[in-house]
Short mmCIF file of C-alpha atoms in Angstrom, two decimals:
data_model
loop_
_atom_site.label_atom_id
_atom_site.label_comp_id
_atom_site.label_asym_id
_atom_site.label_seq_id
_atom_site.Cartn_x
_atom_site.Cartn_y
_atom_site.Cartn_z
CA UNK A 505 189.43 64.37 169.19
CA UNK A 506 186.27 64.92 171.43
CA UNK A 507 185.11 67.20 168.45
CA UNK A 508 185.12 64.40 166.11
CA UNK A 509 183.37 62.14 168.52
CA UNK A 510 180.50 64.73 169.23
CA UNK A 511 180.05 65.56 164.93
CA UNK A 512 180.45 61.99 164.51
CA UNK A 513 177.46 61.76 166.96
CA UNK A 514 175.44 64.49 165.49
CA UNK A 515 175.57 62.61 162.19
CA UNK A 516 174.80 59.26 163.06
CA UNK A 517 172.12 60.65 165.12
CA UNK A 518 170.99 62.30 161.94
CA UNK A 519 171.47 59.53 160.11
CA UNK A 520 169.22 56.96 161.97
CA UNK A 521 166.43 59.18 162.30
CA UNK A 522 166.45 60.45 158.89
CA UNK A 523 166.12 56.26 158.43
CA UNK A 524 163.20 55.86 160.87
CA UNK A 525 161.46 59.34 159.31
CA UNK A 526 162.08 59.51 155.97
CA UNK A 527 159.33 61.64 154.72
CA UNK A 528 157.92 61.47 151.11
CA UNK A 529 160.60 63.75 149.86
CA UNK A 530 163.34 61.09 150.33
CA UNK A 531 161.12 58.15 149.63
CA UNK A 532 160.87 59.79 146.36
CA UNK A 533 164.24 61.14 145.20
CA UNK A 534 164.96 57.33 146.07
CA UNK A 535 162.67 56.09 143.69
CA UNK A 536 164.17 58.30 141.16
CA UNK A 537 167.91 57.70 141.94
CA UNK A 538 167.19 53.69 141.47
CA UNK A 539 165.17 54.05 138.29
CA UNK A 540 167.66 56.36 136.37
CA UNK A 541 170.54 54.16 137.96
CA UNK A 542 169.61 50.93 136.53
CA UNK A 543 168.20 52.42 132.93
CA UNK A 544 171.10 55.25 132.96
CA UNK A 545 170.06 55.02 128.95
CA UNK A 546 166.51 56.63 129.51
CA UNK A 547 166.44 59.79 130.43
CA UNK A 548 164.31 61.06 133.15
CA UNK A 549 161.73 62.42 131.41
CA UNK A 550 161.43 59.20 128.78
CA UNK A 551 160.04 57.37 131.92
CA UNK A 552 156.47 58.47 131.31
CA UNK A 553 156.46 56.23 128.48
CA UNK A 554 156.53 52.97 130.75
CA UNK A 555 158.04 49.84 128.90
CA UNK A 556 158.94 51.77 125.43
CA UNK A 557 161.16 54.18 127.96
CA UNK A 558 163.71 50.71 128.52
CA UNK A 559 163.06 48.55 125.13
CA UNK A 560 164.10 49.89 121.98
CA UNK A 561 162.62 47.19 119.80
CA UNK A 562 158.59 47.77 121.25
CA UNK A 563 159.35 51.35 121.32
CA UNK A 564 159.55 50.96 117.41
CA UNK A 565 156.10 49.29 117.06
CA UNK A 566 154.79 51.72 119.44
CA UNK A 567 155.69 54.79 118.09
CA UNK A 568 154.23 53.28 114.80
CA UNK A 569 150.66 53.01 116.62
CA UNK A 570 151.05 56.52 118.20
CA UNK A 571 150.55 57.98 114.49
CA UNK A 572 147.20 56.35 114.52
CA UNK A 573 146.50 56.23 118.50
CA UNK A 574 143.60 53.70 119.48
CA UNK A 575 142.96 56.04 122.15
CA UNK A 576 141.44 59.02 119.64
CA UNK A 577 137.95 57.34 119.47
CA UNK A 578 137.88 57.59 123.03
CA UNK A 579 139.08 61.15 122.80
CA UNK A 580 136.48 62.06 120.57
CA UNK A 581 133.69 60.38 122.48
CA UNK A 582 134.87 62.35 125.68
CA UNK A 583 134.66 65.59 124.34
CA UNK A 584 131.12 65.08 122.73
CA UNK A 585 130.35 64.17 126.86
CA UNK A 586 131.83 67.21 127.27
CA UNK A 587 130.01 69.35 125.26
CA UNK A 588 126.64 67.89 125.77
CA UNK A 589 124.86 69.64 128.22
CA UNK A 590 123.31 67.64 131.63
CA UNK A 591 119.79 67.50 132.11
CA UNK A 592 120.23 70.93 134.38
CA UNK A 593 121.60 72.75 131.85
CA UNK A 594 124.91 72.54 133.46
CA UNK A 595 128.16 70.73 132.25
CA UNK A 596 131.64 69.65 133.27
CA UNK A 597 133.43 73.11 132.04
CA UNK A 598 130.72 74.06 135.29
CA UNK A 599 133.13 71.89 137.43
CA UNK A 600 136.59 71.70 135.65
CA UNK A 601 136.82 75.30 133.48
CA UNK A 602 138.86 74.09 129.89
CA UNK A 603 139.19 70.23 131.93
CA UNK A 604 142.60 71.15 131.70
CA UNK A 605 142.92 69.73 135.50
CA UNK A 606 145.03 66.68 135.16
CA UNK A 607 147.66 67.97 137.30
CA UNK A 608 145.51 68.86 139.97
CA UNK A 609 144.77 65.32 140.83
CA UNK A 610 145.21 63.67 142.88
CA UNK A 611 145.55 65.56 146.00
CA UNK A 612 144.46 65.22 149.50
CA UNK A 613 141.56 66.70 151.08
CA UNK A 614 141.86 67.57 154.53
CA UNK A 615 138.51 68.80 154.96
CA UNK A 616 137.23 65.92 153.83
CA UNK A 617 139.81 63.65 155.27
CA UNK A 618 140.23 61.77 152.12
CA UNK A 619 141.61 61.59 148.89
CA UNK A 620 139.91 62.89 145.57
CA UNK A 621 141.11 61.33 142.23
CA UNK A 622 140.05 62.60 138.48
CA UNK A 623 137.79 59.85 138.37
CA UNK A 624 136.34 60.71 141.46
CA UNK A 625 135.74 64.08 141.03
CA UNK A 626 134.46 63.34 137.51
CA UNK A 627 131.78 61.62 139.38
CA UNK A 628 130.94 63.80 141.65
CA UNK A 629 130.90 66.77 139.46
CA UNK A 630 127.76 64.87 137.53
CA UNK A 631 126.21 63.69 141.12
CA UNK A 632 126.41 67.48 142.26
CA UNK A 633 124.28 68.60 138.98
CA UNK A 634 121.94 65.12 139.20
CA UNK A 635 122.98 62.99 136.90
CA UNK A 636 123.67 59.57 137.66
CA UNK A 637 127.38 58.37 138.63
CA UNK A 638 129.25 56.53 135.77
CA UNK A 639 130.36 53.36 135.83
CA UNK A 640 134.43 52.81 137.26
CA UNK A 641 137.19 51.51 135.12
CA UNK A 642 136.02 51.76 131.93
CA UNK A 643 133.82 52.74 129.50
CA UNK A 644 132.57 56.24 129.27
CA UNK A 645 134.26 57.82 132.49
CA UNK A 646 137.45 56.44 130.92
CA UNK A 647 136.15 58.59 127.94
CA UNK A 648 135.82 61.78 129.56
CA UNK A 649 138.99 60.93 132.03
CA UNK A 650 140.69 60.48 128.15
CA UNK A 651 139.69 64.14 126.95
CA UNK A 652 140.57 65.96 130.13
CA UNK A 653 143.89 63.81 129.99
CA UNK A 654 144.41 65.36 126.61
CA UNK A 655 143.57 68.66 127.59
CA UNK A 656 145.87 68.66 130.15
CA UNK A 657 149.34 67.13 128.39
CA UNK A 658 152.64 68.41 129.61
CA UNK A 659 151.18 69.44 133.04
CA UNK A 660 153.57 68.36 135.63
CA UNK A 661 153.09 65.37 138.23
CA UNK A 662 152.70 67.40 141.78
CA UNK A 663 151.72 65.74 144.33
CA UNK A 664 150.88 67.44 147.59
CA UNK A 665 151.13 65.56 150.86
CA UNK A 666 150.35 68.71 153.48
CA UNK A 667 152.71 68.40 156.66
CA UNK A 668 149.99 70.00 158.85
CA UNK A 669 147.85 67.04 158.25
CA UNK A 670 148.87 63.26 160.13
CA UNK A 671 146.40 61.67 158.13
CA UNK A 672 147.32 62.21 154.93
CA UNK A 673 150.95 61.02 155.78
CA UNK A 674 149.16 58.05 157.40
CA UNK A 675 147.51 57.61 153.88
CA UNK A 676 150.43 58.08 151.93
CA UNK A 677 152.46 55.88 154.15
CA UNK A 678 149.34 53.09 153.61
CA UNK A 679 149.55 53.37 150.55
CA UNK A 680 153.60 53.13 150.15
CA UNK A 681 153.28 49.99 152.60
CA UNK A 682 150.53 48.43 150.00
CA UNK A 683 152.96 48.92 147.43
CA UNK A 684 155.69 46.64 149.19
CA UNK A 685 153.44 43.90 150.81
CA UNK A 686 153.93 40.91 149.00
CA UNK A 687 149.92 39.30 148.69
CA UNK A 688 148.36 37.23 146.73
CA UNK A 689 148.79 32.95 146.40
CA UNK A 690 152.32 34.05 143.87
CA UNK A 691 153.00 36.33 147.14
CA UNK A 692 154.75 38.86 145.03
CA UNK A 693 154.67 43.17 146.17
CA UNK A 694 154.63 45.63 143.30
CA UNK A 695 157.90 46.40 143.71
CA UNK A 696 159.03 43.22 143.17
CA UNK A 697 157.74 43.24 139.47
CA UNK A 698 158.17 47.03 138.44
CA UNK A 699 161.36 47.71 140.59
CA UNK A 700 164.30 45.08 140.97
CA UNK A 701 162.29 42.66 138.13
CA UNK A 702 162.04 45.45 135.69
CA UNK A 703 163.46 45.34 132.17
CA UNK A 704 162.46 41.36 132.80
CA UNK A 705 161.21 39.15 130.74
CA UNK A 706 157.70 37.61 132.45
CA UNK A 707 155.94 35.03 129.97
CA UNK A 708 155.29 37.16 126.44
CA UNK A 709 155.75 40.57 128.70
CA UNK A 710 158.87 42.23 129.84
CA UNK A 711 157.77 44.67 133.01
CA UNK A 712 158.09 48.23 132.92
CA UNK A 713 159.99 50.68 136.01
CA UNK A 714 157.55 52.19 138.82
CA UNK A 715 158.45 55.34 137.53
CA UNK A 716 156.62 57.47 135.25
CA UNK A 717 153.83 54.91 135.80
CA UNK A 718 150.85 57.22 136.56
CA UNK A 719 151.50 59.41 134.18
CA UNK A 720 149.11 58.17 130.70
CA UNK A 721 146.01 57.36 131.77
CA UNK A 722 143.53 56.31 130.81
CA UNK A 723 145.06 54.15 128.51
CA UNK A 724 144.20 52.04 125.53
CA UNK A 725 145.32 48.46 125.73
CA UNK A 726 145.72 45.79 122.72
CA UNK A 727 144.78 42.92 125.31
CA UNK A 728 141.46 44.72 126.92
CA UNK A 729 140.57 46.45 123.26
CA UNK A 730 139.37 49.04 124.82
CA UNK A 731 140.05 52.11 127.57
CA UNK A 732 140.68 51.38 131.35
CA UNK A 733 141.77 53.28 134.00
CA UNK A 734 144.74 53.30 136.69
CA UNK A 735 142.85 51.48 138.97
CA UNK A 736 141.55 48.84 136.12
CA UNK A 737 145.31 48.02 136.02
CA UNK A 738 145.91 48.06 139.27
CA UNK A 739 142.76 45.84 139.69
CA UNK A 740 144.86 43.57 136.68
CA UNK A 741 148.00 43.06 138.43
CA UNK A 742 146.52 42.17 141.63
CA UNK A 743 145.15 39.43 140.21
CA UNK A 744 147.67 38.04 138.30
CA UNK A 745 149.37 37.33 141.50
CA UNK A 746 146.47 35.22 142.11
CA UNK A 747 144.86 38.31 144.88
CA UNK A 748 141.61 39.22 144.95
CA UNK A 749 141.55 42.62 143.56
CA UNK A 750 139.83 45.75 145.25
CA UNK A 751 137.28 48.23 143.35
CA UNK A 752 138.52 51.20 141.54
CA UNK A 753 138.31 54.24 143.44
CA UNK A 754 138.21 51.49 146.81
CA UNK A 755 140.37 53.40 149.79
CA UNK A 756 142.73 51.18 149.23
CA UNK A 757 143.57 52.11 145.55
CA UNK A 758 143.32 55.79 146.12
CA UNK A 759 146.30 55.23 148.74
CA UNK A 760 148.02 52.98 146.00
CA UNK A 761 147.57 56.41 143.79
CA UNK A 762 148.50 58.92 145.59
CA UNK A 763 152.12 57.34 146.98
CA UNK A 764 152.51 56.27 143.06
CA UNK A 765 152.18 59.76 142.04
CA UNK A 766 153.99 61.10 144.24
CA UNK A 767 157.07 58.87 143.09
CA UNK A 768 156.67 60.42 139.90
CA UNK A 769 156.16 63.72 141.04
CA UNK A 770 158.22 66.59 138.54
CA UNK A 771 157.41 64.03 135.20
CA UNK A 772 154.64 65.30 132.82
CA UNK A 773 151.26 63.47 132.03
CA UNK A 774 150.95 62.97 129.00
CA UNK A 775 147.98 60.65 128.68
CA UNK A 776 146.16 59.10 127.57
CA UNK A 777 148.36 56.47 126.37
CA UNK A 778 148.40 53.15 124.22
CA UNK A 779 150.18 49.96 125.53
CA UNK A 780 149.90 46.24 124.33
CA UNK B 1042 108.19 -11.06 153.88
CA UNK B 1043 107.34 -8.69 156.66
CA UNK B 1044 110.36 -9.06 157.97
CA UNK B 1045 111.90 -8.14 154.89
CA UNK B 1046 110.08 -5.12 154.57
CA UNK B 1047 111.01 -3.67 157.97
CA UNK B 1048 114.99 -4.45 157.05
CA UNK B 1049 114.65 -2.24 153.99
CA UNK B 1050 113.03 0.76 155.57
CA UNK B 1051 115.73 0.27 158.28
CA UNK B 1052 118.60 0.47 155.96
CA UNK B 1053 117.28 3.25 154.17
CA UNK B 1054 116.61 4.78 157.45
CA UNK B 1055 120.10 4.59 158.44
CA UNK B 1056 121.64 5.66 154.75
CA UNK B 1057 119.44 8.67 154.92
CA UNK B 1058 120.45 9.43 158.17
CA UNK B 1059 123.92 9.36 157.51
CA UNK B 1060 123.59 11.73 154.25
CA UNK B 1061 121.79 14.39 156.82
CA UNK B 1062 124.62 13.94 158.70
CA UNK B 1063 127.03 14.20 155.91
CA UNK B 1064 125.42 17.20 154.27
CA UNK B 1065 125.41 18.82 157.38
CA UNK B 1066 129.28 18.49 157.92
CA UNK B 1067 129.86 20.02 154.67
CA UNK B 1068 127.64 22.88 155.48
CA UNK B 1069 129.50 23.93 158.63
CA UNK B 1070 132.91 23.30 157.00
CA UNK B 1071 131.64 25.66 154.37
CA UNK B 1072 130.54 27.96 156.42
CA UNK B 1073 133.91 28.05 158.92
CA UNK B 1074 136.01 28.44 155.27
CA UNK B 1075 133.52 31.40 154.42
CA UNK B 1076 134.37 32.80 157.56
CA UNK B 1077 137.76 32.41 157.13
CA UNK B 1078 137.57 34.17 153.72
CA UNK B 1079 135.56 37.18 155.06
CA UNK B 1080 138.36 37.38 157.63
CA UNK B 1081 141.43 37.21 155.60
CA UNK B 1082 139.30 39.77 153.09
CA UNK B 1083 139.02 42.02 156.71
CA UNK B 1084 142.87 42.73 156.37
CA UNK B 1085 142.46 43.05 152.75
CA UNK B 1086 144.29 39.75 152.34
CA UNK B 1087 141.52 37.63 150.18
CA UNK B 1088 142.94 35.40 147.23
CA UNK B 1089 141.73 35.38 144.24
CA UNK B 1090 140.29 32.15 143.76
CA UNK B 1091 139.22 31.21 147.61
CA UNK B 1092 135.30 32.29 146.40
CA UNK B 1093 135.33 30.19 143.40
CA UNK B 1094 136.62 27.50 144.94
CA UNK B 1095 133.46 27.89 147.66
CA UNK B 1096 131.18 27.88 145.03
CA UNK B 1097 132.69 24.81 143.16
CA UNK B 1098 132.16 23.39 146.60
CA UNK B 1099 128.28 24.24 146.84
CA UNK B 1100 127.92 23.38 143.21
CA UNK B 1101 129.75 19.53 143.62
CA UNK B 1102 127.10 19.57 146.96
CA UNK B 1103 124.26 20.27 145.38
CA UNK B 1104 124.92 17.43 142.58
CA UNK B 1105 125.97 15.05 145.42
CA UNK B 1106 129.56 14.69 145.00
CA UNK B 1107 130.68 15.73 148.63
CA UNK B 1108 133.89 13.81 148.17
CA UNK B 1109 134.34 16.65 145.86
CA UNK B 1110 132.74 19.32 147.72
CA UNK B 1111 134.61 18.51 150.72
CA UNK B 1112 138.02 19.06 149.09
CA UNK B 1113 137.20 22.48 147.87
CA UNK B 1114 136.00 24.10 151.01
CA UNK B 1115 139.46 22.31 152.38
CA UNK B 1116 141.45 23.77 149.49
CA UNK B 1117 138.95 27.57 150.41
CA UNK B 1118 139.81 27.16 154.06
CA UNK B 1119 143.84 26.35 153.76
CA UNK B 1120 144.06 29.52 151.33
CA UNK B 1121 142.29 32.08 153.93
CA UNK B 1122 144.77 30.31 156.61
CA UNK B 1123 148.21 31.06 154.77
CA UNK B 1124 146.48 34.60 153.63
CA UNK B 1125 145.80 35.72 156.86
CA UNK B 1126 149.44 34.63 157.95
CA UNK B 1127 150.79 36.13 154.99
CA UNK B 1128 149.18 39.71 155.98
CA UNK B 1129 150.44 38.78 159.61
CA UNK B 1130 154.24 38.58 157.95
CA UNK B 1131 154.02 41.24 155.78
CA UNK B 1132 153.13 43.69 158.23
CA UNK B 1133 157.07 42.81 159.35
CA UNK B 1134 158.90 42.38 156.30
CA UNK B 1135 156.99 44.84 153.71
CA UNK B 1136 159.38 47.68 155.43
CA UNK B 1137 162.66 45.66 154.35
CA UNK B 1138 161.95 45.99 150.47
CA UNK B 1139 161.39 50.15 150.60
CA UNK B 1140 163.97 51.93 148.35
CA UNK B 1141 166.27 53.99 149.97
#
């Protein structure tokens, strides 16, 4: 009898702090477990391909596009970035070997004390060899972002959050707590739209599951007509909740980035992608 | 005659005193809803449309509708108000909605 008392202690002891301290580990197999639980039709993997992973009939129209992807141009244009030479005589391949580096990124730098992104690294790669920084969101970083995306399907999603280091927990953690915050004058949280609301209907659009979400970009959308970045979307749906939106590459979207990764850490990228 | 004279200049004496007066209430409202926006932006809690509605504001001002003007910056200032108490709640509840 006392036996069962003390291993009934042990566990509820293990239990509640496991609660207080769940790392990133169990933040994310939870993720998983309620994504595959309420699509048990997708498998794991599918998830990468955001809406057309839950909704047969779009999936149709998309896969119809993806034989003539809107994202090639963009492709094209990135590699000629690529292979043109900056004014030093130097190039990307100086920074990023084959640009084969997708799943590299993003990770946390604790010299630094900070987290680097593609993007962000694309930029400082042509700051480093003096050419001017390129624009955010769009436009021709979202070109070169595009080819190195290419370059670097079927990489896995692997994101690093060292345990020797508080502050990139503490930047996780902000970012997993941005992610939940309801803001905004709609005062809805991510999760409320691409976690219990997804498979929804909202107006014209039904909303895609969290996970998988990082894994396509940049990508080509119908509404913008053009290439945007992560952070362009992330930019998108804070401001359809009536918030003022932050810039790309801001702290705050960085943290937003590197706890959504991590959710989808062991999927593939497989950008860049096409979505209405 | 004269004594008309001195009435007018009175009266528009007094009118013009009371727009100075007037403008100047709707510049410190707008500034104390500006402020408010800078703070509720200081716990990254800004709304969208809180700026344009300042700018509506100093737009309606500057064509003389401060009827207008003075409902906008009211509108700017009451958005700032529930974001900075929405940041204030969320640092509570945003815990609650974590998947586990």
């Amino acid at each position: 009898m006392k036996k069962h008392v003390a291993a009934l202690m042990v566990l509820f002891a293990a239990a509640s702090w496991s609660m207080l301290f769940a790392g990133p580990e169990d933040d994310r197999m939870a993720f998983e477990k309620y994504f595959t639980s309420k699509f048990p039709e997708t498998p794991k993997h599918d998830f990468i391909n955001g809406i057309y992973s839950i909704d047969p009939p779009s999936r149709e129209q998309w896969l119809e596009i993806e034989e003539f992807p809107p994202y090639e141009l963009s492709i094209d244009a990135g590699r000629s970035a690529w292979e043109k030479p900056f004014a030093n005589g130097k190039g990307y391949a100086d920074c990023f070997g084959d640009g084969a580096v997708r799943g590299q990124y993003p990770y946390w730098d604790s010299g630094r004390k900070e987290i680097i992104t593609m993007e962000l690294a694309i930029n400082e790669c042509r700051e480093a060899n003096g050419e001017e920084p390129l624009k955010y969101g769009k436009g021709k970083l979202a070109d070169i972002s595009a080819y190195m995306s290419f370059m670097s399907r079927g990489q896995k999603i692997n994101v690093i959050i060292p345990e020797d280091d508080p502050d990139a927990l503490a930047a996780y953690e902000r970012g997993k707590q941005f992610y939940y915050s309801k803001r905004g004058q709609l005062n809805f949280a991510c999760i409320d739209c691409h976690g219990s609301g997804s498979g929804n209907l909202v107006r014209a659009d039904r909303l895609s599951p969290a996970l998988g979400h990082v894994s396509h970009w940049p990508v080509y959308r119908s509404k913008w007509g053009n290439m945007g970045t992560l952070h362009r979307r992330f930019g998108g749906c804070n401001r359809q909740v009536r918030a003022a939106s932050f810039k790309p590459q801001s702290p705050q979207y960085r943290e937003l980035e590197l706890f959504l990764t991590y959710m989808s850490n062991g999927l593939e990228y497989n950008g860049p992608g096409a979505r209405k | 005659m004269m004594k008309k004279t001195i009435l007018l200049s009175v009266l528009a004496l007094v009118l013009s005193f009371s727009q100075v007066s007037a403008n100047a209430e709707f510049e410190a409202a707008w500034k104390a809803a500006d402020e408010k926006r800078m703070e509720a932006a200081a716990v990254g809690y800004e709304w969208r449309d809180t700026k344009k509605f300042l700018k509506q504001a100093k737009e309606a001002a500057e064509q003389g509708d401060l009827d207008k003007a003075m409902k906008l910056v009211a509108k700017a200032h009451e958005q700032s108000e529930d974001a900075i108490t929405q940041q204030a709640r969320e640092v509570h509840l945003w815990s609650s909605r974590v998947i586990r």
